[in-house]
Coordinates of C-alpha atoms in Angstrom, one line a residue:
M30 CA 1.8 -50.7 12.5
K31 CA -1.5 -52.3 11.8
K32 CA 0.1 -55.3 10.1
I33 CA 2.5 -55.7 13.1
A34 CA -0.6 -55.5 15.5
R35 CA -2.4 -58.1 13.4
W36 CA 0.7 -60.4 13.4
F37 CA 1.2 -60.1 17.1
G38 CA -2.6 -60.9 17.6
R39 CA -2.2 -64.1 15.6
C40 CA 0.8 -65.2 17.8
K41 CA 0.4 -67.7 20.6
I42 CA 0.3 -66.2 24.1
K43 CA 3.7 -67.5 24.9
D44 CA 5.2 -66.0 21.8
Q45 CA 3.4 -62.7 22.6
I46 CA 4.9 -62.8 26.1
R47 CA 8.5 -63.5 24.8
T48 CA 8.2 -60.8 22.2
A49 CA 6.9 -58.3 24.6
I50 CA 9.5 -59.1 27.3
I51 CA 12.4 -58.9 24.7
A52 CA 10.9 -55.6 23.2
L53 CA 10.6 -54.1 26.6
A54 CA 14.1 -55.2 27.6
V55 CA 15.6 -53.7 24.4
F56 CA 13.6 -50.5 24.8
S57 CA 14.4 -50.0 28.5
T58 CA 18.1 -50.9 28.0
V59 CA 18.5 -48.6 25.0
L60 CA 16.7 -45.8 26.9
L61 CA 18.8 -46.3 30.0
G62 CA 21.9 -46.3 27.8
V63 CA 21.1 -43.0 26.0
L64 CA 20.2 -41.3 29.3
S65 CA 23.4 -42.6 31.0
Y66 CA 25.4 -41.4 28.0
F67 CA 24.0 -37.9 28.0
L68 CA 23.9 -37.8 31.9
S69 CA 27.6 -38.8 31.9
K70 CA 28.4 -36.0 29.4
H71 CA 26.4 -33.5 31.5
I72 CA 28.1 -34.5 34.8
I73 CA 31.6 -34.4 33.1
E74 CA 30.9 -30.7 31.8
R75 CA 29.6 -29.8 35.2
N76 CA 32.4 -31.2 37.0
Y77 CA 34.9 -29.4 34.7
Q78 CA 32.9 -26.1 35.3
E79 CA 33.1 -26.6 39.1
D80 CA 36.7 -27.7 39.0
F81 CA 37.8 -24.7 36.8
S82 CA 35.5 -22.3 38.8
Y83 CA 37.4 -23.2 41.9
N84 CA 40.7 -22.7 39.9
L85 CA 39.5 -19.4 38.5
E86 CA 38.7 -18.1 42.0
I87 CA 42.3 -18.8 42.9
S88 CA 43.3 -16.9 39.7
D89 CA 40.9 -14.1 40.8
E90 CA 42.5 -13.8 44.2
I91 CA 46.0 -13.7 42.7
T92 CA 44.8 -10.9 40.4
D93 CA 43.3 -9.1 43.4
I94 CA 46.6 -9.2 45.3
Q95 CA 48.5 -7.8 42.5
L96 CA 46.0 -5.0 41.8
N97 CA 45.7 -4.2 45.4
N98 CA 49.5 -3.7 45.6
I99 CA 49.3 -1.1 42.7
I100 CA 46.2 0.5 44.2
E101 CA 47.9 0.9 47.6
L102 CA 51.1 2.4 45.8
T103 CA 48.9 5.0 44.0
R104 CA 46.9 5.8 47.2
N105 CA 50.2 6.5 49.0
L106 CA 50.8 9.4 46.7
L107 CA 47.6 11.0 47.9
V108 CA 49.0 11.6 51.3
N109 CA 52.4 12.9 49.9
P110 CA 52.4 16.6 50.3
S111 CA 55.3 17.2 47.8
F112 CA 53.4 15.1 45.2
M113 CA 50.0 16.7 45.7
S114 CA 51.5 20.2 45.7
V115 CA 52.6 19.8 41.9
F116 CA 48.7 19.5 41.1
K117 CA 47.8 22.4 43.4
E118 CA 50.4 24.7 41.9
S119 CA 50.0 23.6 38.3
G120 CA 46.2 24.0 38.4
T121 CA 46.6 27.8 39.2
N122 CA 48.5 28.7 36.1
K123 CA 47.9 28.7 32.4
N124 CA 51.1 27.3 31.3
K125 CA 50.9 24.4 28.8
D126 CA 53.6 22.4 30.4
F127 CA 54.8 21.4 33.8
S128 CA 57.8 23.4 35.2
S129 CA 61.1 21.8 35.5
T130 CA 60.8 21.4 39.2
Q131 CA 57.4 19.8 39.0
R132 CA 58.7 17.5 36.3
H133 CA 61.6 16.5 38.6
T134 CA 59.2 15.9 41.4
L135 CA 56.8 13.8 39.3
E136 CA 59.7 11.7 37.8
S137 CA 61.1 11.0 41.3
Y138 CA 57.8 9.7 42.8
L139 CA 56.5 8.1 39.6
G140 CA 59.7 6.3 38.9
R141 CA 59.7 5.0 42.5
I142 CA 56.4 3.4 41.9
A143 CA 57.1 1.9 38.8
T144 CA 60.4 0.5 40.2
Q145 CA 58.5 -1.2 43.2
E146 CA 55.9 -2.8 40.9
T147 CA 57.2 -4.4 37.7
L148 CA 53.6 -4.9 36.4
I149 CA 53.3 -1.1 35.8
G150 CA 54.3 -0.4 32.2
E151 CA 53.5 3.5 32.3
I152 CA 52.0 6.2 34.5
I153 CA 50.3 9.3 33.2
V154 CA 49.2 12.2 35.3
L155 CA 47.0 15.1 34.3
D156 CA 46.1 18.3 36.0
N157 CA 42.9 20.3 35.8
T158 CA 44.3 22.5 33.1
G159 CA 45.0 19.7 30.6
K160 CA 48.8 19.4 31.1
L161 CA 50.0 15.7 31.0
Y162 CA 53.1 14.0 32.3
T163 CA 54.0 10.4 31.3
Y164 CA 56.6 8.2 32.9
S165 CA 57.5 5.0 31.0
A166 CA 58.8 2.1 33.1
N167 CA 60.1 0.3 30.0
S168 CA 62.7 3.1 29.2
G169 CA 62.6 5.2 32.3
E170 CA 61.9 8.3 30.2
S171 CA 59.4 10.8 30.9
V172 CA 57.5 13.3 28.7
S173 CA 55.5 16.5 29.6
Y174 CA 53.1 17.7 27.1
H175 CA 49.5 19.2 26.5
I176 CA 46.4 17.6 24.6
Q177 CA 43.7 19.8 23.8
N178 CA 40.2 18.9 25.1
V179 CA 41.6 16.0 27.0
L180 CA 39.5 17.0 29.9
E181 CA 36.3 16.3 28.0
T182 CA 37.2 12.7 27.2
S183 CA 34.8 10.1 28.4
W184 CA 37.3 8.4 30.8
V185 CA 38.1 11.8 32.5
K186 CA 34.2 11.9 33.1
E187 CA 34.0 8.5 34.5
M188 CA 36.8 9.2 36.9
N189 CA 35.0 12.3 38.2
E190 CA 31.9 10.2 38.7
A191 CA 33.8 7.6 40.6
D192 CA 34.8 10.4 43.1
G193 CA 38.3 9.1 43.8
K194 CA 37.8 5.5 43.5
E195 CA 39.7 3.4 41.0
V196 CA 38.1 2.9 37.5
F197 CA 39.4 -0.1 35.4
Y198 CA 39.6 -0.3 31.6
G199 CA 40.2 -3.2 29.3
Q200 CA 42.6 -1.3 27.2
N201 CA 45.2 1.7 27.1
I202 CA 42.6 4.4 27.3
L203 CA 45.1 7.0 25.9
N204 CA 46.6 4.8 23.1
P205 CA 44.1 1.9 22.5
D206 CA 45.8 1.0 19.3
K207 CA 49.2 1.4 20.3
N208 CA 49.9 -0.7 23.5
R209 CA 47.6 -3.6 23.2
G210 CA 49.5 -5.3 26.0
M211 CA 48.2 -3.0 28.4
V212 CA 45.1 -2.4 30.5
S213 CA 44.4 0.9 32.4
M214 CA 43.5 2.0 35.9
G215 CA 42.5 5.6 36.5
K216 CA 41.4 7.7 39.4
L217 CA 40.7 11.2 40.3
L218 CA 43.3 12.8 42.5
V219 CA 41.3 14.3 45.4
D220 CA 42.9 16.9 47.8
P221 CA 42.5 15.6 51.4
G222 CA 42.3 19.0 52.7
N223 CA 39.1 20.2 50.7
Y224 CA 38.1 17.0 49.0
E225 CA 38.1 18.6 45.6
G226 CA 39.7 17.1 42.6
I227 CA 43.0 18.5 41.5
G228 CA 44.1 16.0 38.9
Y229 CA 43.9 12.7 37.4
M230 CA 46.2 9.6 37.3
V231 CA 46.2 6.8 34.8
V232 CA 48.3 3.5 35.3
N233 CA 48.9 1.2 32.4
I234 CA 49.2 -2.3 33.7
R235 CA 51.0 -5.0 31.8
Q236 CA 48.8 -7.9 30.9
K237 CA 51.4 -10.2 32.5
I238 CA 49.2 -9.8 35.6
F239 CA 47.0 -12.4 33.9
E240 CA 49.9 -14.6 33.0
K241 CA 50.8 -14.9 36.6
A242 CA 47.1 -15.4 37.7
F243 CA 46.5 -18.2 35.1
G244 CA 49.8 -19.8 35.6
S245 CA 48.5 -21.5 38.7
T246 CA 45.5 -23.0 36.8
H247 CA 47.4 -24.2 33.7
R248 CA 46.8 -27.8 32.6
A249 CA 48.7 -29.9 30.1
N250 CA 45.5 -30.3 28.1
Q251 CA 46.2 -28.4 24.9
S252 CA 42.5 -27.7 24.4
V253 CA 42.2 -25.6 27.6
S254 CA 42.3 -21.9 27.0
F255 CA 41.9 -18.8 29.2
M256 CA 40.7 -15.3 28.5
V257 CA 39.7 -12.1 30.4
V258 CA 36.5 -10.4 29.1
D259 CA 35.3 -6.8 29.8
D260 CA 31.7 -7.4 29.4
K261 CA 30.5 -4.1 31.2
K262 CA 32.3 -1.5 29.2
H263 CA 33.6 -2.9 25.9
N264 CA 32.1 -6.5 25.6
S265 CA 35.5 -7.6 24.2
I266 CA 38.3 -10.0 24.9
M267 CA 41.1 -8.1 26.7
Y268 CA 43.5 -11.1 27.1
F269 CA 43.6 -14.5 25.5
R270 CA 45.8 -17.6 26.1
G271 CA 45.4 -20.6 24.0
N272 CA 45.2 -22.0 20.7
E273 CA 44.7 -18.8 18.6
E274 CA 43.1 -20.5 15.7
D275 CA 40.1 -21.3 18.0
Q276 CA 39.9 -17.7 19.3
E277 CA 37.5 -16.4 16.7
Q278 CA 35.1 -19.3 17.4
I279 CA 35.4 -19.0 21.0
E280 CA 34.5 -15.4 21.0
Q281 CA 31.4 -16.1 18.9
E282 CA 30.3 -18.8 21.1
Y283 CA 31.0 -17.0 24.4
F284 CA 29.0 -13.8 23.4
R285 CA 26.3 -15.8 21.8
G286 CA 25.7 -17.9 24.9
S287 CA 24.9 -21.5 25.3
G288 CA 23.0 -23.3 22.5
F289 CA 22.8 -26.4 20.2
G290 CA 26.0 -27.0 18.3
N291 CA 28.5 -25.2 20.6
Q292 CA 31.9 -26.8 20.6
F293 CA 33.3 -25.3 23.7
V294 CA 32.4 -25.4 27.5
F295 CA 32.9 -22.2 29.5
A296 CA 33.7 -21.5 33.2
S297 CA 33.9 -18.0 34.6
V298 CA 34.3 -15.9 37.6
E299 CA 33.9 -12.2 37.9
N300 CA 36.5 -10.0 39.4
D301 CA 35.1 -7.7 42.1
P302 CA 37.4 -4.6 41.8
T303 CA 37.4 -4.4 38.0
G304 CA 34.2 -6.1 36.9
W305 CA 36.3 -8.3 34.3
K306 CA 35.4 -11.9 33.8
M307 CA 38.1 -14.5 34.0
V308 CA 37.0 -17.4 31.7
S309 CA 38.4 -20.9 31.0
I310 CA 37.5 -22.7 27.9
I311 CA 37.8 -26.4 26.8
R312 CA 36.5 -28.3 23.8
K313 CA 33.5 -30.4 24.5
S314 CA 35.3 -33.2 22.6
E315 CA 38.0 -33.4 25.1
L316 CA 35.4 -33.9 27.8
T317 CA 33.4 -36.4 25.9
R318 CA 36.2 -38.7 25.3
D319 CA 35.4 -40.5 28.6
S320 CA 31.7 -40.5 27.9
N321 CA 32.4 -42.1 24.5
V322 CA 34.0 -44.9 26.4
I323 CA 31.1 -45.1 28.7
G324 CA 28.8 -45.3 25.6
A325 CA 30.6 -48.2 24.1
I326 CA 30.6 -50.0 27.3
I327 CA 26.9 -49.3 27.6
M328 CA 26.2 -50.7 24.1
G329 CA 28.0 -53.8 24.8
I330 CA 26.1 -54.2 28.1
I331 CA 22.8 -53.5 26.1
L332 CA 23.7 -56.4 23.7
M333 CA 24.5 -58.8 26.5
L334 CA 21.1 -57.9 28.1
V335 CA 19.2 -58.6 24.9
I336 CA 20.7 -61.9 24.6
L337 CA 20.2 -62.6 28.3
G338 CA 16.6 -61.3 27.9
F339 CA 15.9 -63.6 25.1
Y340 CA 16.6 -66.9 27.2
I341 CA 15.0 -65.4 30.2
S342 CA 11.8 -64.4 28.3
R343 CA 11.7 -67.9 26.8
F344 CA 11.8 -69.4 30.3
I345 CA 9.3 -67.0 31.8
S346 CA 6.9 -67.3 28.8
G347 CA 6.9 -71.1 29.1
K348 CA 6.0 -70.8 32.8
I349 CA 3.3 -68.5 32.3
Y350 CA 1.8 -70.1 29.3
E351 CA 1.5 -73.5 31.0
P352 CA -1.2 -72.7 33.5
L353 CA -3.0 -70.6 30.9
R354 CA -3.0 -73.5 28.5
K355 CA -4.6 -75.6 31.3
L356 CA -7.1 -72.8 32.0
E357 CA -7.9 -72.7 28.2
N358 CA -8.6 -76.5 28.2
T359 CA -10.8 -76.0 31.3
I360 CA -12.8 -73.3 29.9
E361 CA -13.4 -75.3 26.7
E362 CA -14.6 -78.3 28.8
V363 CA -16.9 -76.1 30.9
G364 CA -18.2 -74.6 27.7
E365 CA -19.1 -78.0 26.3
G366 CA -21.1 -78.7 29.4
N367 CA -18.7 -80.7 31.4
R368 CA -19.4 -79.8 35.1
N369 CA -17.4 -82.7 36.5
I370 CA -14.5 -81.1 38.2
T371 CA -11.4 -83.4 38.7
E372 CA -8.3 -82.9 40.7
E373 CA -6.7 -81.2 37.7
F374 CA -9.4 -78.6 38.0
D375 CA -7.1 -76.8 40.5
S376 CA -5.4 -75.2 37.6
S377 CA -8.7 -74.3 36.0
E378 CA -9.4 -72.0 38.9
V379 CA -7.1 -69.6 37.2
G380 CA -9.9 -68.9 34.7
Q381 CA -12.5 -68.4 37.4
I382 CA -10.1 -66.2 39.6
G383 CA -9.3 -64.1 36.5
N384 CA -13.1 -63.6 35.9
K385 CA -13.7 -62.8 39.5
F386 CA -10.6 -60.6 39.6
K387 CA -11.9 -58.7 36.6
Q388 CA -15.2 -58.2 38.2
M389 CA -13.6 -57.4 41.6
V390 CA -11.4 -54.8 39.9
N391 CA -14.3 -53.0 38.3
N392 CA -16.4 -53.1 41.4
N393 CA -13.5 -52.0 43.5
L394 CA -12.9 -48.9 41.2
E395 CA -16.5 -48.0 41.3
L396 CA -16.4 -48.3 45.1
R397 CA -13.2 -46.3 45.4
E398 CA -14.5 -43.5 43.3
R399 CA -17.7 -43.5 45.6
L400 CA -15.4 -43.5 48.7
L401 CA -13.2 -40.7 47.4
S402 CA -16.2 -38.6 46.4
S403 CA -17.8 -39.2 49.9
E404 CA -14.5 -38.3 51.6
L405 CA -14.2 -35.0 49.5
K406 CA -17.7 -34.1 50.4
E407 CA -16.9 -34.8 54.0
R408 CA -13.9 -32.7 54.0
E409 CA -15.8 -29.8 52.3
S410 CA -18.6 -30.0 54.9
E411 CA -16.0 -29.9 57.7
L412 CA -14.2 -26.9 56.0
L413 CA -17.7 -25.1 55.7
L414 CA -18.4 -25.9 59.3
L415 CA -15.2 -24.4 60.4
Q416 CA -15.6 -21.3 58.2
S417 CA -19.2 -20.8 59.5
Q418 CA -17.9 -20.7 63.1
I419 CA -15.8 -17.7 62.3
N420 CA -17.8 -14.5 63.1
P421 CA -16.4 -11.6 61.0
H422 CA -18.7 -9.1 63.0
F423 CA -17.0 -10.1 66.2
L424 CA -13.6 -9.2 64.7
Y425 CA -15.0 -5.9 63.3
N426 CA -16.5 -5.0 66.6
T427 CA -13.2 -5.7 68.4
M428 CA -11.3 -3.8 66.0
D429 CA -13.7 -0.8 66.3
S430 CA -13.3 -1.1 70.1
L431 CA -9.6 -1.0 69.8
Y432 CA -9.8 2.1 67.5
C433 CA -12.1 3.9 70.0
M434 CA -9.7 3.1 72.9
A435 CA -6.8 4.4 70.8
V436 CA -8.6 7.6 70.1
I437 CA -9.6 8.0 73.8
H438 CA -6.1 7.4 74.9
E439 CA -4.7 9.8 72.2
A440 CA -2.6 7.0 70.7
D441 CA -3.1 8.5 67.1
D442 CA -0.6 6.0 65.5
M443 CA -2.2 3.1 67.0
A444 CA -5.6 4.2 66.0
Q445 CA -4.5 4.8 62.5
M446 CA -2.9 1.3 62.3
V447 CA -6.1 -0.4 63.8
D448 CA -8.2 1.5 61.5
A449 CA -6.1 0.5 58.5
L450 CA -5.9 -3.2 59.7
S451 CA -9.8 -3.1 60.0
R452 CA -10.3 -1.8 56.5
T453 CA -7.8 -4.5 55.2
F454 CA -9.7 -7.3 57.0
R455 CA -13.1 -6.1 55.7
L456 CA -11.9 -5.9 52.1
S457 CA -10.0 -9.1 52.3
L458 CA -13.4 -11.1 53.3
N459 CA -15.3 -8.9 50.8
K460 CA -18.6 -10.5 52.2
G461 CA -17.7 -13.9 50.9
N462 CA -17.7 -12.8 47.3
K463 CA -14.8 -13.9 44.9
L464 CA -15.0 -10.6 42.9
I465 CA -14.3 -7.1 43.9
K466 CA -14.4 -3.7 42.4
V467 CA -11.0 -2.2 41.2
A468 CA -11.5 0.8 43.6
D469 CA -12.0 -1.6 46.6
E470 CA -8.9 -3.7 45.6
V471 CA -6.9 -0.4 45.4
A472 CA -8.2 0.7 48.8
H473 CA -7.1 -2.8 50.0
I474 CA -3.5 -2.0 48.8
K475 CA -3.6 1.4 50.4
S476 CA -4.6 -0.1 53.8
Y477 CA -2.0 -2.8 53.5
M478 CA 0.7 -0.3 52.7
E479 CA -0.4 2.0 55.6
V480 CA -0.1 -1.0 58.1
Q481 CA 3.4 -1.9 56.7
N482 CA 4.6 1.7 56.8
F483 CA 3.6 1.9 60.3
R484 CA 5.9 -1.0 60.9
Y485 CA 8.8 0.3 58.8
N486 CA 8.6 4.0 59.7
N487 CA 7.3 5.2 56.4
R488 CA 10.2 3.6 54.3
F489 CA 7.9 2.7 51.3
E490 CA 6.0 5.1 49.0
L491 CA 2.9 3.8 47.0
G492 CA 2.1 5.5 43.7
L493 CA -1.3 4.8 42.0
D494 CA -2.1 5.5 38.4
I495 CA -5.6 3.9 38.0
P496 CA -8.2 5.5 35.6
G497 CA -11.4 6.4 37.1
E498 CA -13.2 4.6 34.5
L499 CA -12.1 1.3 36.0
D500 CA -13.2 2.0 39.6
D501 CA -16.5 0.1 39.1
V502 CA -15.1 -2.8 37.2
Y503 CA -15.2 -6.1 38.9
I504 CA -12.1 -8.3 39.1
L505 CA -11.0 -11.3 41.2
K506 CA -10.1 -10.3 44.6
F507 CA -6.7 -10.4 46.1
I508 CA -4.8 -10.6 42.8
L509 CA -2.9 -7.5 43.2
Q510 CA -1.9 -7.3 46.9
P511 CA 0.3 -10.5 46.9
F512 CA 2.7 -8.8 44.3
V513 CA 2.7 -5.5 46.3
E514 CA 3.7 -7.7 49.2
N515 CA 6.4 -9.4 47.2
A516 CA 7.7 -6.0 45.9
M517 CA 8.0 -4.8 49.5
Y518 CA 9.6 -7.9 51.2
H519 CA 11.8 -9.1 48.4
G520 CA 12.5 -5.9 46.3
L521 CA 12.4 -2.8 48.8
E522 CA 13.1 -4.3 52.3
P523 CA 16.6 -5.8 51.4
Q524 CA 17.9 -2.4 50.2
L525 CA 18.9 0.6 52.3
G526 CA 16.8 3.7 52.4
K527 CA 13.3 4.4 51.0
G528 CA 11.8 2.6 48.1
S529 CA 8.5 3.1 45.9
I530 CA 6.0 0.8 44.5
Q531 CA 4.0 2.1 41.4
V532 CA 0.6 0.4 40.6
G533 CA -1.0 1.3 37.4
A534 CA -3.7 0.1 35.1
V535 CA -4.8 0.4 31.5
R536 CA -7.7 -0.9 29.5
E537 CA -7.0 -2.7 26.2
E538 CA -10.3 -3.5 24.3
E539 CA -11.8 -6.2 26.7
K540 CA -8.9 -6.6 29.0
I541 CA -7.4 -4.8 32.1
I542 CA -3.6 -4.8 32.4
F543 CA -2.4 -4.0 35.8
T544 CA 1.4 -3.2 36.5
I545 CA 3.2 -3.4 39.8
V546 CA 6.6 -1.8 39.5
D547 CA 9.3 -1.4 42.3
D548 CA 12.7 0.2 42.4
G549 CA 14.3 -2.5 44.5
V550 CA 17.2 -4.8 44.4
G551 CA 15.6 -6.8 41.5
I552 CA 16.2 -10.5 40.9
A553 CA 18.3 -12.3 38.4
D554 CA 16.5 -15.7 38.4
L555 CA 12.9 -15.1 37.7
S556 CA 12.1 -18.9 38.3
V557 CA 12.4 -18.1 42.0
L558 CA 9.3 -16.0 41.8
E559 CA 7.3 -18.8 40.2
K560 CA 7.8 -21.0 43.1
G561 CA 6.1 -18.8 45.6
Y562 CA 2.5 -20.2 46.8
G563 CA 0.9 -16.8 46.3
V564 CA 2.0 -16.4 42.8
R565 CA 0.9 -19.9 41.9
N566 CA -2.5 -19.2 43.6
V567 CA -3.1 -16.0 41.6
R568 CA -2.1 -17.8 38.5
E569 CA -4.4 -20.8 39.0
R570 CA -7.4 -18.6 39.9
I571 CA -6.9 -16.4 36.9
A572 CA -6.6 -19.4 34.6
L573 CA -9.8 -20.9 36.1
Y574 CA -11.9 -17.8 36.0
Y575 CA -10.7 -16.0 32.9
G576 CA -9.3 -18.8 30.8
E577 CA -6.6 -18.4 28.2
G578 CA -5.0 -15.1 27.2
Y579 CA -4.8 -13.9 30.8
G580 CA -2.1 -14.3 33.5
V581 CA 0.9 -13.0 35.1
R582 CA 4.3 -12.0 33.6
F583 CA 7.6 -11.0 35.4
D584 CA 10.3 -8.6 34.2
S585 CA 13.4 -7.8 36.5
E586 CA 16.8 -6.4 36.3
P587 CA 19.2 -6.7 39.3
G588 CA 19.8 -3.4 40.8
V589 CA 17.0 -1.6 38.9
G590 CA 13.8 -3.3 40.1
T591 CA 11.0 -5.7 39.2
K592 CA 7.8 -5.3 37.0
V593 CA 4.9 -7.5 37.4
T594 CA 2.2 -7.4 34.5
V595 CA -1.4 -8.9 35.5
T596 CA -3.8 -9.3 32.7
V597 CA -7.4 -9.9 33.5
G598 CA -10.8 -9.8 31.7
L599 CA -13.1 -6.8 31.8
S600 CA -16.4 -7.6 34.0
Y601 CA -19.3 -5.2 33.4
Q602 CA -20.9 -6.5 36.6
E603 CA -20.2 -9.0 39.3
G604 CA -19.8 -12.5 37.7
V605 CA -20.2 -11.4 34.1
I606 CA -16.8 -11.3 32.0
A607 CA -16.8 -9.0 28.8
N608 CA -16.6 -11.6 26.4
E609 CA -19.3 -13.6 28.0
K610 CA -21.5 -10.6 27.9
S611 CA -20.8 -10.0 24.3
S612 CA -21.5 -13.6 23.4
D613 CA -24.9 -13.5 25.1
R614 CA -25.9 -10.7 22.8

């Protein structure tokens, strides 16, 4: 690199300009080409995902229509007295088999359902004593039998927990190894008279339901595959259509997630009733064919631009070098003591302008810095002037007057709210200090929650677990309340019913770790929290005051809640951090 720099320095100015222009043209065009190539690949993949997400939504709707038909047929049985009476009668005797009359009734109704819906492969009913009856739609045969401890199986417990709602499984729950072409739908049979469970029904549905759904989104492209995944219960592939040789690698990449070296692109849609994910897959190589063509075109353009840049740079460098050559001659003449300016001296003014311009730039930079500093000081002075015009005592006295009036008029709720608001305002100002005791910050949170509960009719509960040894420790003020406010507005307020916020603290060596935990709706994308002004403000203040090793961390799970961890330094007294104190000793 040094040799190149020395060679470049020995070149004439016109050669330096020419070389610089060519190098800049090559670099910029190559960079633009590479960016364009990868951007085109990204756009093609994104367009594929958007396109197939739309197609998968259509497949999802087709699946819903077919499932809803099956669900409606099974629900009709719940309002059929003859069908329900079988389970009422069977549940009261200890026989290990249904009676012939009961079997005839079950065969009649279950056979009718299987005939109406060809996607049903098998229907199994179970009473509360463990007796089972199976009707096979394939053969039209029915079997009545008894399985010991069947009522203790996990799927029976899940149906009881669902309390009459349909539960879906990605396999045949009775014979998972026998009928791989089936998926199961089960539900608890609830007596409409007393709303008690009197039996269970399992409908084994043929996987042809997915063939019908994916048939509308099939493409001639041989690398496109489709699959249905049961992420929630079994984390396995229920159905796969495509090149079976790629299935193992597709499974590995799908469950591993996106990463470097993946050969497939996935698009998915979740089915609401079942929780299954419907996924389409395509090889990246199929998508990048167009981008490879684009890359070849870009390389051709780069080559042409380099050639064109060479001739342009030659022309420009000549134009630039000519006045500089004249300027050089003029400077040499002036250096030799020639003060006789001729008409050709007009071009020598470039040298004088260059020197004046350099001097002017330096002067302008200095003047600009002074002007900017002056403007900042002026702004600070205006801000301090505005702040000095606010009289906190006036607000305190006004709130005290409101509190007294509320007490006089026996408006206890209003008095309580005004008192809480007054305490919140006093603690927020903190006499202008940027540090506050932990006990005062906790009191601030209590007052804030008291005001909010007055508004929301006591919907929110606040739990505190702060060791007493930390009460007199100083921390930056207003670093916990913003997260309590976020937990209330974004975690608890959107959900129905009451919610709770738990604020805790623990000391670890020379640090204090605060936690704010809510049991609200949670959030999937934590980056949304980072965009808030309050979060950025707290992060910046902690970084400026405490330095590295301190800050804020978020953990959240949708439907469970959010946890915020705030780590600050331990201050023995106002304005002195623990590590600073130890270093002084």
